[in-house]
Coordinates of C-alpha atoms in Angstrom, one line a residue:
M1444 CA 0.0 0.0 0.0
K1445 CA 1.2 3.5 -0.9
F1446 CA -0.5 6.6 0.4
L1447 CA 0.8 9.8 -1.4
L1448 CA 0.5 13.1 0.6
T1449 CA 0.6 16.0 -1.9
A1450 CA 1.2 19.6 -1.2
I1451 CA 1.2 22.4 -3.8
N1452 CA 2.8 25.5 -2.3
A1453 CA 2.7 29.1 -3.3
K1454 CA 6.4 29.4 -3.8
Y1455 CA 9.5 27.2 -3.9
I1456 CA 10.8 28.7 -0.7
H1457 CA 7.7 27.6 1.1
S1458 CA 7.1 24.2 2.7
N1459 CA 3.9 22.6 3.9
P1460 CA 4.2 21.6 7.6
A1461 CA 0.7 20.0 7.5
V1462 CA 1.7 17.1 5.3
Y1463 CA 4.9 16.6 7.1
S1464 CA 3.0 16.6 10.4
L1465 CA 0.5 14.0 9.1
R1466 CA 3.3 11.7 8.0
A1467 CA 5.3 12.1 11.2
Y1468 CA 2.3 11.6 13.4
A1469 CA 1.5 8.3 11.6
N1470 CA 4.6 7.0 13.4
K1471 CA 7.4 4.7 12.1
E1472 CA 5.2 1.6 11.5
L1473 CA 3.3 3.4 8.8
E1474 CA 6.0 5.7 7.5
E1475 CA 7.2 3.2 4.9
Y1476 CA 3.7 3.3 3.3
I1477 CA 3.5 7.1 3.1
E1478 CA 5.2 9.1 0.4
L1479 CA 5.3 12.9 0.4
K1480 CA 5.6 15.2 -2.6
E1481 CA 5.7 19.0 -2.8
Y1482 CA 5.1 21.2 -5.8
T1483 CA 4.3 24.9 -6.5
I1484 CA 1.4 26.6 -8.2
N1485 CA 4.0 27.9 -10.7
Q1486 CA 4.6 24.5 -12.1
H1487 CA 2.6 23.2 -15.1
M1488 CA -0.4 21.1 -14.1
E1489 CA 0.5 18.4 -16.6
D1490 CA 3.9 18.0 -15.0
I1491 CA 2.4 17.6 -11.6
I1492 CA -0.1 15.0 -12.8
A1493 CA 2.6 13.1 -14.6
D1494 CA 4.8 13.0 -11.5
I1495 CA 1.9 11.8 -9.3
Y1496 CA 1.1 9.1 -11.9
K1497 CA 4.7 7.8 -11.8
S1498 CA 4.2 7.2 -8.1
K1499 CA 1.3 4.8 -8.8
P1500 CA -0.2 5.4 -5.3
D1501 CA -3.1 3.4 -3.9
A1502 CA -4.4 6.6 -2.3
I1503 CA -3.7 10.3 -2.7
G1504 CA -4.2 13.0 -0.1
F1505 CA -4.3 16.7 -1.3
S1506 CA -3.6 19.5 1.2
C1507 CA -6.0 22.2 0.2
Y1508 CA -5.5 25.9 0.8
I1509 CA -6.7 29.2 -0.6
W1510 CA -3.6 29.6 -2.8
N1511 CA -3.7 26.1 -4.4
W1512 CA -7.4 25.1 -4.5
N1513 CA -7.8 26.3 -8.1
M1514 CA -5.0 24.0 -9.2
V1515 CA -6.1 21.1 -7.1
R1516 CA -9.6 21.3 -8.6
E1517 CA -8.1 21.1 -12.1
I1518 CA -6.0 18.1 -11.1
L1519 CA -9.0 16.4 -9.6
K1520 CA -10.8 16.6 -12.9
D1521 CA -8.2 14.5 -14.7
I1522 CA -6.1 12.5 -12.2
S1523 CA -8.7 9.7 -12.0
K1524 CA -8.6 9.2 -15.8
L1525 CA -5.0 8.1 -15.4
L1526 CA -5.3 6.5 -11.9
P1527 CA -8.9 5.1 -11.9
D1528 CA -8.3 2.7 -9.0
T1529 CA -6.6 5.3 -6.8
D1530 CA -8.6 6.6 -3.8
I1531 CA -8.6 10.4 -3.4
W1532 CA -8.8 12.2 -0.1
L1533 CA -8.8 16.0 0.6
G1534 CA -7.9 18.0 3.7
G1535 CA -7.2 21.5 4.8
P1536 CA -9.1 24.7 5.5
E1537 CA -10.3 25.1 1.9
V1538 CA -12.4 21.9 2.1
T1539 CA -13.2 21.7 5.9
Y1540 CA -16.2 24.1 5.9
N1541 CA -18.2 22.9 2.9
P1542 CA -17.2 19.2 2.4
E1543 CA -20.6 18.0 1.3
E1544 CA -20.6 20.5 -1.6
I1545 CA -17.1 19.4 -2.7
L1546 CA -17.9 15.7 -2.6
K1547 CA -20.9 16.5 -4.8
E1548 CA -18.7 18.4 -7.2
F1549 CA -16.0 15.7 -7.4
P1550 CA -17.5 12.2 -7.5
N1551 CA -14.0 10.7 -7.6
V1552 CA -13.1 12.0 -4.1
L1553 CA -13.7 9.3 -1.5
G1554 CA -13.8 11.6 1.5
I1555 CA -12.5 14.7 3.3
L1556 CA -10.5 15.1 6.5
I1557 CA -12.2 17.7 8.7
G1558 CA -10.1 20.1 10.8
E1559 CA -6.9 19.0 12.4
G1560 CA -5.8 15.9 10.6
E1561 CA -3.0 14.2 12.4
E1562 CA -4.9 11.6 14.4
T1563 CA -7.5 11.2 11.7
F1564 CA -4.9 10.5 9.0
K1565 CA -3.1 8.0 11.2
E1566 CA -6.3 6.0 11.7
L1567 CA -7.2 6.3 8.0
A1568 CA -3.8 4.9 7.0
E1569 CA -4.2 2.1 9.5
R1570 CA -7.6 1.2 7.9
Y1571 CA -5.9 0.7 4.6
L1572 CA -3.5 -1.8 6.1
D1573 CA -6.1 -3.9 7.9
N1574 CA -9.0 -3.4 5.3
G1575 CA -11.0 -1.7 8.0
D1576 CA -14.1 0.4 7.8
F1577 CA -13.5 4.2 7.1
K1578 CA -16.8 5.0 8.9
K1579 CA -15.1 4.1 12.2
V1580 CA -12.5 6.9 11.7
A1581 CA -13.6 10.0 13.5
G1582 CA -13.1 13.4 11.8
L1583 CA -14.2 12.4 8.2
C1584 CA -16.9 13.5 5.8
L1585 CA -17.8 10.6 3.6
R1586 CA -20.4 10.3 0.8
D1587 CA -23.0 9.0 3.2
G1588 CA -22.3 11.6 5.8
F1589 CA -20.0 12.7 8.7
T1590 CA -18.3 10.2 11.0
A1591 CA -17.8 10.9 14.7
Y1592 CA -16.5 14.3 15.8
R1593 CA -12.7 14.5 16.3
G1594 CA -11.5 16.4 19.3
L1595 CA -8.7 18.9 19.2
T1596 CA -5.0 17.8 19.2
D1597 CA -2.7 17.7 22.2
M1598 CA 0.1 20.0 20.9
S1599 CA 2.7 18.2 23.0
K1600 CA 2.0 14.9 21.3
L1601 CA 2.9 16.2 17.8
P1602 CA 6.3 15.0 16.6
F1603 CA 9.1 17.4 15.6
L1604 CA 9.2 17.8 11.8
Y1605 CA 12.7 18.9 11.2
D1606 CA 15.2 16.2 12.3
N1607 CA 16.5 16.2 8.8
L1608 CA 17.1 19.7 7.4
E1609 CA 18.4 18.7 4.0
K1610 CA 15.0 18.7 2.4
F1611 CA 14.3 22.2 3.8
E1612 CA 17.5 23.7 2.4
N1613 CA 16.8 27.2 1.0
K1614 CA 13.3 27.1 2.4
I1615 CA 11.5 28.9 5.2
I1616 CA 11.1 26.8 8.3
Y1617 CA 7.6 27.0 9.8
Y1618 CA 7.2 26.2 13.5
E1619 CA 4.1 25.8 15.6
S1620 CA 4.2 26.3 19.4
S1621 CA 0.4 26.9 19.8
R1622 CA -2.9 26.4 18.0
G1623 CA -6.1 28.4 18.3
C1624 CA -6.7 32.1 19.0
P1625 CA -8.5 33.8 21.9
F1626 CA -9.9 36.5 19.6
N1627 CA -13.0 36.5 17.4
C1628 CA -12.1 38.5 14.3
S1629 CA -14.9 37.9 11.8
Y1630 CA -12.6 37.7 8.7
C1631 CA -10.3 35.1 10.1
L1632 CA -10.7 31.3 10.3
S1633 CA -8.5 31.1 13.5
S1634 CA -11.4 32.7 15.4
I1635 CA -13.4 29.5 15.0
D1636 CA -11.0 27.6 17.3
K1637 CA -10.9 29.8 20.4
S1638 CA -9.2 27.2 22.7
V1639 CA -5.5 28.1 22.7
R1640 CA -3.4 25.1 23.2
L1641 CA 0.3 25.4 23.9
R1642 CA 3.1 23.0 23.2
D1643 CA 5.2 22.0 26.2
I1644 CA 7.8 24.7 26.7
N1645 CA 10.6 22.2 27.3
L1646 CA 9.9 20.6 23.9
V1647 CA 9.8 24.0 22.3
K1648 CA 13.2 25.0 23.8
K1649 CA 14.7 21.7 22.7
E1650 CA 13.4 22.1 19.1
L1651 CA 14.4 25.8 18.9
K1652 CA 17.9 24.8 20.1
F1653 CA 18.1 22.4 17.1
F1654 CA 17.4 25.3 14.7
L1655 CA 19.9 27.5 16.5
D1656 CA 22.6 24.8 16.5
N1657 CA 22.1 24.2 12.8
N1658 CA 22.2 27.9 12.0
V1659 CA 18.8 27.9 10.3
K1660 CA 18.4 31.3 8.6
Q1661 CA 14.8 32.0 9.5
V1662 CA 12.2 30.3 11.7
K1663 CA 8.6 31.5 11.1
F1664 CA 6.2 30.9 13.9
V1665 CA 2.7 30.1 12.6
D1666 CA 1.0 30.7 15.9
R1667 CA -2.0 32.9 15.2
T1668 CA -1.4 35.2 18.2
F1669 CA 2.0 34.3 19.5
N1670 CA 1.8 36.5 22.6
C1671 CA -1.7 35.7 23.8
N1672 CA -0.1 33.8 26.7
H1673 CA 2.5 36.1 28.2
K1674 CA 4.3 33.4 30.2
H1675 CA 4.7 31.2 27.1
A1676 CA 5.9 34.1 24.9
M1677 CA 8.4 35.4 27.5
A1678 CA 9.9 31.9 28.0
I1679 CA 10.5 31.6 24.2
W1680 CA 11.8 35.1 23.8
Q1681 CA 14.2 34.7 26.7
F1682 CA 15.4 31.4 25.3
I1683 CA 16.2 32.7 21.9
L1684 CA 18.0 35.7 23.5
D1685 CA 20.1 33.4 25.7
N1686 CA 21.0 31.1 22.8
D1687 CA 21.3 33.6 20.0
N1688 CA 23.7 32.3 17.3
G1689 CA 24.0 35.6 15.5
I1690 CA 22.4 34.2 12.4
T1691 CA 18.9 32.9 12.9
N1692 CA 15.9 35.2 12.6
F1693 CA 12.6 34.5 14.2
H1694 CA 9.3 35.8 12.9
F1695 CA 6.3 36.2 15.2
E1696 CA 2.7 37.3 14.6
I1697 CA 1.6 39.2 17.6
S1698 CA -1.1 41.4 19.1
A1699 CA 0.8 44.6 20.0
D1700 CA -1.7 46.2 22.3
I1701 CA -1.4 43.4 24.8
I1702 CA 2.4 43.5 25.1
N1703 CA 3.4 44.4 28.7
D1704 CA 6.4 46.3 30.0
D1705 CA 8.4 43.1 30.8
E1706 CA 8.1 42.0 27.2
I1707 CA 9.2 45.4 25.8
E1708 CA 12.2 45.3 28.1
L1709 CA 13.1 41.8 27.0
L1710 CA 12.7 42.7 23.3
R1711 CA 15.0 45.7 23.7
K1712 CA 17.8 43.3 24.5
F1713 CA 17.6 41.5 21.2
R1714 CA 20.3 42.0 18.6
P1715 CA 19.1 43.7 15.4
G1716 CA 17.8 41.0 13.1
L1717 CA 17.1 38.4 15.8
A1718 CA 13.3 38.8 15.6
Q1719 CA 10.7 40.5 13.5
L1720 CA 7.1 41.1 14.5
E1721 CA 4.0 41.1 12.3
I1722 CA 1.2 43.1 13.8
G1723 CA -2.3 43.1 12.3
V1724 CA -3.9 46.5 12.8
Q1725 CA -6.4 46.2 10.0
S1726 CA -8.3 49.5 10.7
T1727 CA -8.2 52.3 13.2
N1728 CA -11.9 53.1 12.7
E1729 CA -13.6 52.2 16.0
K1730 CA -16.9 51.3 14.4
T1731 CA -15.1 49.0 12.0
I1732 CA -13.1 47.4 14.8
K1733 CA -16.3 46.7 16.7
A1734 CA -18.1 45.3 13.6
I1735 CA -15.4 42.7 13.0
N1736 CA -15.4 41.6 16.6
R1737 CA -11.8 42.8 17.1
V1738 CA -10.5 43.7 20.6
M1739 CA -7.9 46.4 20.1
N1740 CA -6.8 49.6 21.8
V1741 CA -5.4 51.7 19.0
D1742 CA -3.9 54.3 21.3
R1743 CA -2.0 51.6 23.2
L1744 CA -1.0 49.8 20.0
E1745 CA 0.5 53.1 18.7
K1746 CA 2.4 53.6 22.0
I1747 CA 3.7 50.0 21.9
T1748 CA 4.9 50.1 18.3
T1749 CA 6.6 53.4 19.0
S1750 CA 8.4 51.9 22.0
I1751 CA 9.6 48.9 20.0
R1752 CA 10.7 51.1 17.1
E1753 CA 12.8 53.3 19.5
G1754 CA 14.8 50.2 20.3
R1755 CA 16.0 50.1 16.7
N1756 CA 16.5 46.4 16.8
I1757 CA 13.2 44.8 15.9
H1758 CA 11.7 44.8 12.4
Q1759 CA 8.0 45.7 12.6
H1760 CA 5.5 44.7 9.9
L1761 CA 2.0 46.3 10.3
D1762 CA -1.1 45.3 8.3
L1763 CA -4.2 47.1 7.1
I1764 CA -7.2 45.5 5.4
A1765 CA -9.3 47.4 2.8
G1766 CA -12.9 46.4 2.4
L1767 CA -14.0 46.0 6.1
P1768 CA -17.4 47.1 7.2
Y1769 CA -18.0 50.8 7.7
E1770 CA -14.6 51.6 6.2
D1771 CA -15.1 54.0 3.2
Y1772 CA -12.3 55.6 1.2
N1773 CA -11.8 58.5 3.6
S1774 CA -11.9 56.2 6.6
F1775 CA -9.3 54.0 5.1
K1776 CA -7.2 57.1 4.3
N1777 CA -7.4 58.0 8.0
S1778 CA -6.4 54.4 9.0
F1779 CA -3.5 54.5 6.6
N1780 CA -2.2 57.8 7.8
R1781 CA -2.4 56.8 11.4
V1782 CA -0.6 53.5 10.9
Y1783 CA 1.9 55.1 8.5
G1784 CA 2.6 57.5 11.3
M1785 CA 3.7 54.6 13.5
K1786 CA 6.6 54.3 11.1
P1787 CA 6.6 50.5 10.5
D1788 CA 9.5 48.9 8.7
Q1789 CA 6.8 47.5 6.3
L1790 CA 3.2 48.5 5.9
Q1791 CA 1.1 46.0 4.1
L1792 CA -2.2 47.0 2.4
G1793 CA -4.3 43.9 2.2
F1794 CA -7.7 43.5 0.6
L1795 CA -10.5 41.6 2.3
K1796 CA -10.9 37.9 1.5
V1797 CA -14.2 36.4 2.4
L1798 CA -13.1 33.0 3.6
K1799 CA -15.3 29.9 3.7
G1800 CA -16.5 29.2 7.2
S1801 CA -15.7 32.7 8.5
E1802 CA -18.3 35.0 10.1
M1803 CA -17.6 37.5 7.3
E1804 CA -18.9 35.0 4.8
S1805 CA -22.2 34.6 6.7
R1806 CA -22.6 38.4 6.9
A1807 CA -21.4 39.4 3.4
K1808 CA -24.9 40.2 2.2
E1809 CA -25.6 42.3 5.3
F1810 CA -22.4 44.4 4.6
G1811 CA -23.0 44.5 0.8
I1812 CA -19.8 42.7 0.1
C1813 CA -19.4 41.5 -3.5
Y1814 CA -16.5 39.1 -3.8
R1815 CA -15.0 36.5 -6.1
D1816 CA -16.7 33.1 -6.1
D1817 CA -13.3 31.4 -6.5
P1818 CA -10.0 31.7 -4.5
P1819 CA -8.7 33.9 -3.2
Y1820 CA -12.4 35.2 -2.6
E1821 CA -11.2 38.8 -2.6
F1822 CA -13.9 41.4 -2.5
Y1823 CA -14.8 43.7 -5.4
Y1824 CA -16.7 46.3 -3.5
T1825 CA -18.8 46.9 -0.4
K1826 CA -21.6 49.3 0.8
W1827 CA -18.9 51.8 1.7
L1828 CA -16.2 51.3 -0.9
S1829 CA -16.8 51.3 -4.7
Y1830 CA -14.9 49.2 -7.2
D1831 CA -13.4 52.4 -8.7
E1832 CA -12.1 53.3 -5.2
V1833 CA -10.7 49.8 -4.7
L1834 CA -8.8 50.1 -8.0
K1835 CA -7.3 53.3 -6.7
L1836 CA -6.3 51.6 -3.5
K1837 CA -4.6 48.8 -5.4
Q1838 CA -2.5 51.3 -7.3
I1839 CA -1.6 53.0 -4.0
E1840 CA -0.7 49.7 -2.6
K1841 CA 1.8 49.2 -5.4
M1842 CA 3.4 52.6 -4.7
V1843 CA 3.7 51.7 -1.0
E1844 CA 5.5 48.4 -2.0
I1845 CA 7.9 50.2 -4.4
Y1846 CA 8.7 53.4 -2.5
Y1847 CA 8.2 52.5 1.1
N1848 CA 8.4 48.7 1.8
S1849 CA 11.4 48.3 -0.4
D1850 CA 13.5 50.4 2.0
Q1851 CA 15.3 51.9 -1.0
F1852 CA 14.0 55.5 -0.8
T1853 CA 13.8 56.0 3.0
H1854 CA 15.4 59.4 3.3
T1855 CA 13.9 60.8 0.1
I1856 CA 10.3 59.7 1.0
A1857 CA 10.5 61.0 4.5
F1858 CA 11.6 64.5 3.2
L1859 CA 9.0 64.4 0.4
E1860 CA 6.1 63.7 2.8
D1861 CA 6.2 67.4 3.9
A1862 CA 5.2 68.5 0.4
F1863 CA 1.8 66.9 0.7
E1864 CA -1.2 67.2 3.1
S1865 CA -0.7 63.6 4.2
A1866 CA 1.3 60.5 3.4
F1867 CA -1.8 59.0 1.8
D1868 CA -2.2 62.0 -0.5
M1869 CA 1.5 61.6 -1.6
Y1870 CA 1.0 57.9 -2.5
E1871 CA -2.3 58.7 -4.1
K1872 CA -0.7 61.3 -6.4
M1873 CA 2.3 58.9 -7.1
A1874 CA -0.3 56.2 -8.2
K1875 CA -1.9 58.7 -10.5
Y1876 CA 1.5 59.7 -11.9
Y1877 CA 2.4 56.1 -12.6
D1878 CA -0.9 55.4 -14.2
E1879 CA -0.7 58.5 -16.5
N1880 CA 2.8 57.5 -17.6
G1881 CA 2.1 53.9 -18.3
Y1882 CA 4.5 52.6 -15.6
Y1883 CA 2.0 50.0 -14.2
I1884 CA 2.0 48.3 -17.7
N1885 CA 5.7 48.8 -18.5
S1886 CA 7.2 48.1 -15.1
P1887 CA 10.4 50.1 -14.7
S1888 CA 13.6 48.5 -13.4
R1889 CA 14.7 48.9 -9.7
T1890 CA 17.3 51.6 -10.4
Y1891 CA 15.1 53.5 -12.9
R1892 CA 12.5 54.0 -10.2
Y1893 CA 14.9 56.6 -8.7
K1894 CA 14.6 58.6 -12.0
I1895 CA 10.8 58.3 -12.0
L1896 CA 10.6 59.5 -8.4
L1897 CA 12.8 62.5 -9.3
D1898 CA 10.5 63.3 -12.2
F1899 CA 7.5 63.1 -9.9
I1900 CA 9.3 65.4 -7.4
E1901 CA 10.0 67.9 -10.1
K1902 CA 6.3 68.1 -10.8
Y1903 CA 5.2 68.7 -7.1
D1904 CA 8.2 70.2 -5.3
D1905 CA 10.7 71.5 -7.8
K1906 CA 12.0 74.4 -5.6
R1907 CA 14.0 71.9 -3.5
L1908 CA 15.2 69.8 -6.4
D1909 CA 18.9 70.1 -5.5
I1910 CA 18.2 68.6 -2.0
Y1911 CA 16.1 65.8 -3.5
K1912 CA 18.9 64.8 -5.9
E1913 CA 21.3 64.4 -3.0
L1914 CA 18.7 62.5 -1.0
L1915 CA 18.2 60.1 -3.9
T1916 CA 21.9 59.8 -4.3
Y1917 CA 22.3 58.9 -0.6
D1918 CA 19.4 56.4 -0.8
L1919 CA 20.9 54.9 -4.0
Y1920 CA 24.4 54.4 -2.6
L1921 CA 23.0 52.9 0.6
R1922 CA 21.8 49.9 -1.5
E1923 CA 23.8 50.0 -4.7
K1924 CA 27.5 50.0 -5.2
L1925 CA 27.8 52.1 -8.3
K1926 CA 31.0 53.6 -9.8
S1927 CA 29.4 57.0 -10.3
R1928 CA 26.1 58.9 -9.9
P1929 CA 23.6 58.5 -12.6
D1930 CA 23.5 61.5 -15.0
Y1931 CA 20.1 62.6 -13.8
L1932 CA 21.5 63.0 -10.2
A1933 CA 24.4 65.3 -11.4
D1934 CA 27.7 63.5 -11.1
I1935 CA 30.2 65.5 -9.0
N1936 CA 33.3 63.3 -9.5
T1937 CA 35.6 66.2 -10.2
D1938 CA 39.4 66.2 -10.2
S1939 CA 39.3 67.5 -6.6
Y1940 CA 37.0 64.7 -5.5
R1941 CA 39.2 62.1 -7.1
K1942 CA 42.3 63.4 -5.4
Y1943 CA 40.5 63.5 -2.0
A1944 CA 39.3 59.9 -2.5
K1945 CA 42.8 58.7 -3.4
D1946 CA 44.3 60.4 -0.4
F1947 CA 41.6 59.0 1.8
Y1948 CA 42.0 55.4 0.7
T1949 CA 45.8 55.6 0.7
K1950 CA 45.7 56.8 4.3
E1951 CA 43.1 54.1 5.2
E1952 CA 45.4 51.4 3.8
E1953 CA 48.1 52.5 6.2
E1954 CA 46.0 53.1 9.3
R1955 CA 43.0 50.8 8.9
R1956 CA 41.1 53.2 11.2
L1957 CA 37.6 53.2 9.6
L1958 CA 37.7 49.9 7.7
P1959 CA 39.3 47.3 10.0
D1960 CA 37.3 44.4 8.4
Y1961 CA 39.2 45.0 5.1
E1962 CA 42.7 43.9 6.3
G1963 CA 45.0 42.9 3.5
F1964 CA 43.4 44.9 0.8
S1965 CA 45.2 47.7 -1.1
W1966 CA 43.8 51.2 -1.3
K1967 CA 42.6 50.6 -4.9
Q1968 CA 40.8 47.5 -3.7
L1969 CA 39.3 49.4 -0.8
S1970 CA 38.0 52.1 -3.2
K1971 CA 36.3 49.4 -5.3
M1972 CA 34.8 47.5 -2.4
T1973 CA 33.4 50.6 -0.7
H1974 CA 32.3 54.0 -1.9
L1975 CA 33.1 57.6 -0.9
E1976 CA 30.7 60.3 -1.9
Y1977 CA 30.5 64.1 -1.2
F1978 CA 27.2 65.7 -0.2
N1979 CA 26.5 69.4 -0.1
Y1980 CA 23.6 68.8 2.3
P1981 CA 23.6 66.6 5.4
V1982 CA 21.0 64.3 3.9
W1983 CA 21.7 61.6 6.5
D1984 CA 20.3 64.0 9.1
M1985 CA 18.6 67.1 7.8
S1986 CA 18.6 68.7 11.3
K1987 CA 22.3 69.4 10.7
K1988 CA 23.8 72.3 8.8
E1989 CA 26.8 71.1 6.9
G1990 CA 27.3 68.3 4.4
G1991 CA 30.5 66.4 3.9
Y1992 CA 31.9 63.1 2.7
V1993 CA 30.2 59.8 3.4
L1994 CA 31.9 56.4 3.3
F1995 CA 29.6 53.5 2.3
D1996 CA 30.7 50.2 3.7
Y1997 CA 28.9 47.3 1.8
K1998 CA 30.5 44.5 3.7
N1999 CA 28.7 45.5 6.9
R2000 CA 25.0 46.1 6.2
N2001 CA 22.1 46.9 8.6
P2002 CA 20.4 43.5 9.2
L2003 CA 17.0 45.2 9.4
N2004 CA 17.0 47.0 6.1
Y2005 CA 20.2 45.9 4.3
D2006 CA 21.6 49.5 4.1
A2007 CA 25.3 49.8 3.9
R2008 CA 27.1 51.0 7.0
T2009 CA 27.9 54.7 6.7
I2010 CA 30.6 56.8 8.2
I2011 CA 30.3 60.5 8.0
I2012 CA 33.7 62.3 7.3
K2013 CA 33.8 66.0 7.7

């Protein structure tokens, strides 16, 4: 007997912890009968079908999510033509909440695993070996109805998935220390399971130590609200601080407004790059917050994110969702400006997805939400937000991604904001400028975006153009090691500059005062590996009065934003 567990991921760097957990939980006795294959939605469907066919499985289990359901559905239409005697099972959030409809749509599917699947899958696999009755397996939806209810999983009984890291090379490691969420946000499936279950902290520490000992680049916690249990969160944060290897980064999704002073104090001790926090704000409209059953103190959240930012060591990612009840265009603008004012390292503008099984789905008609029938079930418009306005927000979202989230224009954008009534107005006008010039269709290269931004500035704030050129030059050299300034930024590599640069690097070769990490390199090599640039304005700190030379050290970059280390030379 061969049972093939199939995962179709959104990207190659992703992995699917669900199928690994199913196989691992099935224990060693069943492991030899269980095969696992991972694909991506970017592969050709025909290639995936062919690869599945070559395995000649007796049964196939597809892991179904919002990002792969369209492809899985297409595969289901044809796979039984090639493997008519192979049983097909489905599981995952995309099929848990309307299993009877799916079984009706796909007559070749034998059944669906409902909810958490580890124990259910283990018993299912055992039935294949002893020719048992599937109806006796709890947690299934079969053609003649549901079997017995399956209780929630004991987190501490789940096996560790990553004893062998070879198959996860160059992929994000996902880790789960808890399941469930105490909150009741109407747009989220996690709100359905309100019983938060924690993995034994000693197991967690042991497993995190394994990642640290193996210098894993990033571990992404999939806990829905990591810090809902303060004792649990503190224990984990203290452990990764005490065992920091200087390499591994940990990603946590948290609720910021419930962080306490002890947690803030502990986070302040982290090295830059040790942790990053994803914080779902979604809206600052009080009526909207109440309508989506969200519990959040925006004033406190603002205070906490400011306190974390002041530590200059934690990357903060804040989220907004367009399309929520009572949030019209102006309300979203206000939410944007307030969250933008919190100065996150990344600001994600998301668009409401009406997920199967969520409260938002049951109230969509009440809120006048029109949305796609197929994944990702994204909304088109609501009572409060027209489709024309949604299209504008989507263009603004692209501008935020390019000119804010990229971290490539930090100083220029911060200065440019003062030329507009608000940050939202600035990005709105950027979006219109991009649209009018066809840049959404003909996407410009990364470096040419500096030129586009300068052209935009010339239209709206041309009186300070000289300062903007230097700000753009500074931002450009923070990321890019160029030989000279682009023509549109006015190259100032005069003979006097070249003489100063040669004298500087010659002296640095002798003294190694500013570049101690470049031992053994000649002055010519130093000049190629780093960059020295003169600025008339103190663009690194506009509160200063005088400019000067800046040395850009590309070997030592900021782990939070990848900027080159800079040394100001008067």
